[in-house]
GROMACS .gro file of C-alpha atoms in nm:
model
  214
    1UNK     CA    1   0.000   0.000   0.000
    2UNK     CA    2   0.302   0.229   0.020
    3UNK     CA    3   0.226   0.533  -0.194
    4UNK     CA    4   0.485   0.748  -0.366
    5UNK     CA    5   0.270   1.045  -0.282
    6UNK     CA    6   0.491   1.331  -0.397
    7UNK     CA    7   0.729   1.187  -0.651
    8UNK     CA    8   0.551   1.343  -0.954
    9UNK     CA    9   0.607   1.695  -0.817
   10UNK     CA   10   0.792   1.801  -1.132
   11UNK     CA   11   0.467   1.786  -1.329
   12UNK     CA   12   0.299   2.038  -1.099
   13UNK     CA   13   0.606   2.259  -1.108
   14UNK     CA   14   0.619   2.276  -1.486
   15UNK     CA   15   0.249   2.345  -1.527
   16UNK     CA   16   0.279   2.697  -1.395
   17UNK     CA   17   0.620   2.818  -1.505
   18UNK     CA   18   0.514   2.950  -1.844
   19UNK     CA   19   0.375   3.269  -1.690
   20UNK     CA   20   0.731   3.368  -1.604
   21UNK     CA   21   0.838   3.399  -1.967
   22UNK     CA   22   0.873   3.753  -2.088
   23UNK     CA   23   0.814   3.935  -1.760
   24UNK     CA   24   1.154   4.096  -1.713
   25UNK     CA   25   1.438   4.255  -1.904
   26UNK     CA   26   1.793   4.173  -2.009
   27UNK     CA   27   1.918   4.418  -1.743
   28UNK     CA   28   1.900   4.120  -1.507
   29UNK     CA   29   2.115   3.815  -1.571
   30UNK     CA   30   2.034   3.447  -1.606
   31UNK     CA   31   2.129   3.375  -1.245
   32UNK     CA   32   1.874   3.631  -1.123
   33UNK     CA   33   1.599   3.467  -1.326
   34UNK     CA   34   1.681   3.114  -1.215
   35UNK     CA   35   1.708   3.217  -0.850
   36UNK     CA   36   1.376   3.401  -0.875
   37UNK     CA   37   1.204   3.085  -1.001
   38UNK     CA   38   1.367   2.880  -0.725
   39UNK     CA   39   1.258   3.130  -0.462
   40UNK     CA   40   0.901   3.140  -0.591
   41UNK     CA   41   0.835   2.767  -0.614
   42UNK     CA   42   1.064   2.627  -0.346
   43UNK     CA   43   1.073   2.901  -0.082
   44UNK     CA   44   0.742   3.072  -0.154
   45UNK     CA   45   0.933   3.401  -0.176
   46UNK     CA   46   0.792   3.635  -0.442
   47UNK     CA   47   1.038   3.924  -0.408
   48UNK     CA   48   1.278   3.808  -0.676
   49UNK     CA   49   1.013   3.733  -0.934
   50UNK     CA   50   0.841   4.065  -0.858
   51UNK     CA   51   1.164   4.256  -0.914
   52UNK     CA   52   1.191   4.094  -1.257
   53UNK     CA   53   0.855   4.241  -1.356
   54UNK     CA   54   0.607   3.960  -1.290
   55UNK     CA   55   0.274   4.109  -1.185
   56UNK     CA   56   0.103   4.028  -0.856
   57UNK     CA   57  -0.183   3.877  -1.055
   58UNK     CA   58   0.048   3.642  -1.246
   59UNK     CA   59   0.233   3.547  -0.928
   60UNK     CA   60  -0.094   3.464  -0.756
   61UNK     CA   61  -0.207   3.262  -1.058
   62UNK     CA   62   0.120   3.068  -1.066
   63UNK     CA   63   0.100   2.985  -0.697
   64UNK     CA   64  -0.265   2.880  -0.715
   65UNK     CA   65  -0.199   2.663  -1.019
   66UNK     CA   66   0.091   2.496  -0.841
   67UNK     CA   67  -0.112   2.439  -0.523
   68UNK     CA   68  -0.417   2.307  -0.706
   69UNK     CA   69  -0.209   2.070  -0.918
   70UNK     CA   70  -0.032   1.933  -0.611
   71UNK     CA   71  -0.360   1.883  -0.426
   72UNK     CA   72  -0.516   1.705  -0.720
   73UNK     CA   73  -0.214   1.476  -0.751
   74UNK     CA   74  -0.232   1.382  -0.382
   75UNK     CA   75  -0.607   1.330  -0.401
   76UNK     CA   76  -0.564   1.105  -0.705
   77UNK     CA   77  -0.291   0.899  -0.541
   78UNK     CA   78  -0.512   0.834  -0.241
   79UNK     CA   79  -0.803   0.744  -0.468
   80UNK     CA   80  -0.582   0.502  -0.661
   81UNK     CA   81  -0.513   0.321  -0.333
   82UNK     CA   82  -0.886   0.298  -0.265
   83UNK     CA   83  -0.899   0.578  -0.007
   84UNK     CA   84  -1.026   0.933   0.012
   85UNK     CA   85  -0.843   1.216   0.183
   86UNK     CA   86  -1.056   1.480   0.350
   87UNK     CA   87  -1.002   1.844   0.258
   88UNK     CA   88  -0.869   1.949   0.598
   89UNK     CA   89  -0.601   1.678   0.592
   90UNK     CA   90  -0.517   1.761   0.232
   91UNK     CA   91  -0.474   2.129   0.316
   92UNK     CA   92  -0.254   2.049   0.615
   93UNK     CA   93  -0.041   1.806   0.416
   94UNK     CA   94   0.022   2.063   0.143
   95UNK     CA   95   0.095   2.334   0.399
   96UNK     CA   96   0.354   2.138   0.597
   97UNK     CA   97   0.519   2.024   0.275
   98UNK     CA   98   0.557   2.384   0.159
   99UNK     CA   99   0.697   2.471   0.501
  100UNK     CA  100   0.953   2.192   0.461
  101UNK     CA  101   1.057   2.320   0.118
  102UNK     CA  102   1.088   2.674   0.255
  103UNK     CA  103   1.365   2.553   0.487
  104UNK     CA  104   1.591   2.488   0.188
  105UNK     CA  105   1.847   2.737   0.058
  106UNK     CA  106   2.044   2.784  -0.260
  107UNK     CA  107   2.316   2.985  -0.428
  108UNK     CA  108   2.327   3.040  -0.802
  109UNK     CA  109   2.617   3.116  -1.035
  110UNK     CA  110   2.670   3.168  -1.406
  111UNK     CA  111   2.945   2.937  -1.529
  112UNK     CA  112   2.932   3.034  -1.896
  113UNK     CA  113   2.763   3.301  -2.106
  114UNK     CA  114   2.790   3.369  -2.478
  115UNK     CA  115   2.572   3.479  -2.770
  116UNK     CA  116   2.242   3.495  -2.586
  117UNK     CA  117   2.291   3.168  -2.398
  118UNK     CA  118   2.407   3.109  -2.044
  119UNK     CA  119   2.483   2.811  -1.824
  120UNK     CA  120   2.368   2.850  -1.465
  121UNK     CA  121   2.440   2.618  -1.174
  122UNK     CA  122   2.214   2.601  -0.869
  123UNK     CA  123   2.368   2.471  -0.547
  124UNK     CA  124   2.075   2.373  -0.327
  125UNK     CA  125   2.019   2.196   0.000
  126UNK     CA  126   1.763   1.915  -0.005
  127UNK     CA  127   1.581   1.654   0.201
  128UNK     CA  128   1.527   1.287   0.116
  129UNK     CA  129   1.154   1.275   0.060
  130UNK     CA  130   1.133   0.911  -0.044
  131UNK     CA  131   1.277   0.799   0.291
  132UNK     CA  132   1.048   1.034   0.478
  133UNK     CA  133   0.748   0.898   0.288
  134UNK     CA  134   0.851   0.534   0.333
  135UNK     CA  135   0.915   0.577   0.706
  136UNK     CA  136   0.572   0.735   0.750
  137UNK     CA  137   0.409   0.428   0.597
  138UNK     CA  138   0.624   0.166   0.766
  139UNK     CA  139   0.564   0.328   1.106
  140UNK     CA  140   0.191   0.326   1.032
  141UNK     CA  141   0.212  -0.042   0.944
  142UNK     CA  142   0.385  -0.115   1.275
  143UNK     CA  143   0.108   0.071   1.455
  144UNK     CA  144  -0.150  -0.137   1.271
  145UNK     CA  145   0.017  -0.460   1.382
  146UNK     CA  146  -0.056  -0.363   1.741
  147UNK     CA  147  -0.428  -0.323   1.670
  148UNK     CA  148  -0.723  -0.555   1.611
  149UNK     CA  149  -0.957  -0.493   1.318
  150UNK     CA  150  -1.294  -0.636   1.225
  151UNK     CA  151  -1.214  -0.640   0.853
  152UNK     CA  152  -0.961  -0.530   0.591
  153UNK     CA  153  -1.146  -0.205   0.523
  154UNK     CA  154  -1.111  -0.096   0.884
  155UNK     CA  155  -0.742  -0.183   0.873
  156UNK     CA  156  -0.695   0.014   0.551
  157UNK     CA  157  -0.861   0.322   0.698
  158UNK     CA  158  -0.643   0.299   1.009
  159UNK     CA  159  -0.329   0.265   0.797
  160UNK     CA  160  -0.414   0.566   0.582
  161UNK     CA  161  -0.495   0.783   0.882
  162UNK     CA  162  -0.175   0.683   1.061
  163UNK     CA  163   0.027   0.729   0.742
  164UNK     CA  164  -0.096   1.083   0.680
  165UNK     CA  165  -0.050   1.174   1.046
  166UNK     CA  166   0.308   1.043   1.041
  167UNK     CA  167   0.378   1.218   0.711
  168UNK     CA  168   0.256   1.553   0.842
  169UNK     CA  169   0.476   1.517   1.149
  170UNK     CA  170   0.775   1.419   0.935
  171UNK     CA  171   0.740   1.727   0.714
  172UNK     CA  172   0.724   1.949   1.020
  173UNK     CA  173   1.050   1.797   1.140
  174UNK     CA  174   1.240   1.822   0.810
  175UNK     CA  175   1.599   1.940   0.840
  176UNK     CA  176   1.783   2.056   0.527
  177UNK     CA  177   2.087   1.858   0.418
  178UNK     CA  178   2.428   1.972   0.541
  179UNK     CA  179   2.562   1.948   0.186
  180UNK     CA  180   2.425   2.070  -0.146
  181UNK     CA  181   2.336   1.912  -0.476
  182UNK     CA  182   2.395   2.086  -0.809
  183UNK     CA  183   2.159   2.148  -1.099
  184UNK     CA  184   2.288   2.278  -1.430
  185UNK     CA  185   2.042   2.497  -1.620
  186UNK     CA  186   2.086   2.613  -1.977
  187UNK     CA  187   1.923   2.954  -2.025
  188UNK     CA  188   1.825   3.163  -2.326
  189UNK     CA  189   1.675   3.508  -2.379
  190UNK     CA  190   1.306   3.511  -2.468
  191UNK     CA  191   1.115   3.838  -2.492
  192UNK     CA  192   1.401   4.024  -2.320
  193UNK     CA  193   1.400   3.778  -2.030
  194UNK     CA  194   1.649   3.509  -1.933
  195UNK     CA  195   1.460   3.181  -1.895
  196UNK     CA  196   1.555   2.811  -1.879
  197UNK     CA  197   1.583   2.682  -2.235
  198UNK     CA  198   1.383   2.373  -2.141
  199UNK     CA  199   1.125   2.454  -1.875
  200UNK     CA  200   1.011   2.093  -1.842
  201UNK     CA  201   1.362   1.961  -1.790
  202UNK     CA  202   1.445   2.236  -1.541
  203UNK     CA  203   1.129   2.174  -1.343
  204UNK     CA  204   1.195   1.801  -1.332
  205UNK     CA  205   1.562   1.840  -1.235
  206UNK     CA  206   1.483   2.089  -0.960
  207UNK     CA  207   1.196   1.884  -0.820
  208UNK     CA  208   1.412   1.572  -0.807
  209UNK     CA  209   1.712   1.752  -0.661
  210UNK     CA  210   1.525   1.931  -0.383
  211UNK     CA  211   1.367   1.602  -0.269
  212UNK     CA  212   1.688   1.400  -0.276
  213UNK     CA  213   1.635   1.209  -0.601
  214UNK     CA  214   1.897   1.392  -0.810
   0.00000   0.00000   0.00000
């Protein structure tokens, strides 16, 4: 029953990055743009993206799209395992996960720039989400072994409740890694703005790196 609840995060991340394209100017460099995207989606910090010219309306839209996509993914994963997650638990799960991400930090540098292209490297801390997720389930399973159930449905409900409770606690207790992992991003200028040349690849790489899969 172990569910890889958050592994497809990169999909949600890429869904809402297109609004960034064309919001700034070439007065800022590729590192500024990449760091602004990191800050927006990982830290929930809008200052960088605002300084590049993204409107409050577009920022709000990007954040809502990201949140809604993540919630729908979690809801679907629970449904696929034969369970429903109530809205309050879903909201809390998303909130504590965002709080865990906001504990991360990163530095960004341009390693090469020529003819409208730039190579940027992000050095980011991370946490190992797959282990956190697995531990939450295995601990729930151990709890279930200490209980008596009238049928398999009752056991399944207990497991899912214990799993989500453990997962919420684990996110609250996340500690960033002591080391960093690197992501290389190729950037180009589009509509006077430095952006990742491949938004999908960047979103996937960042999502995997920040959760310890890189």
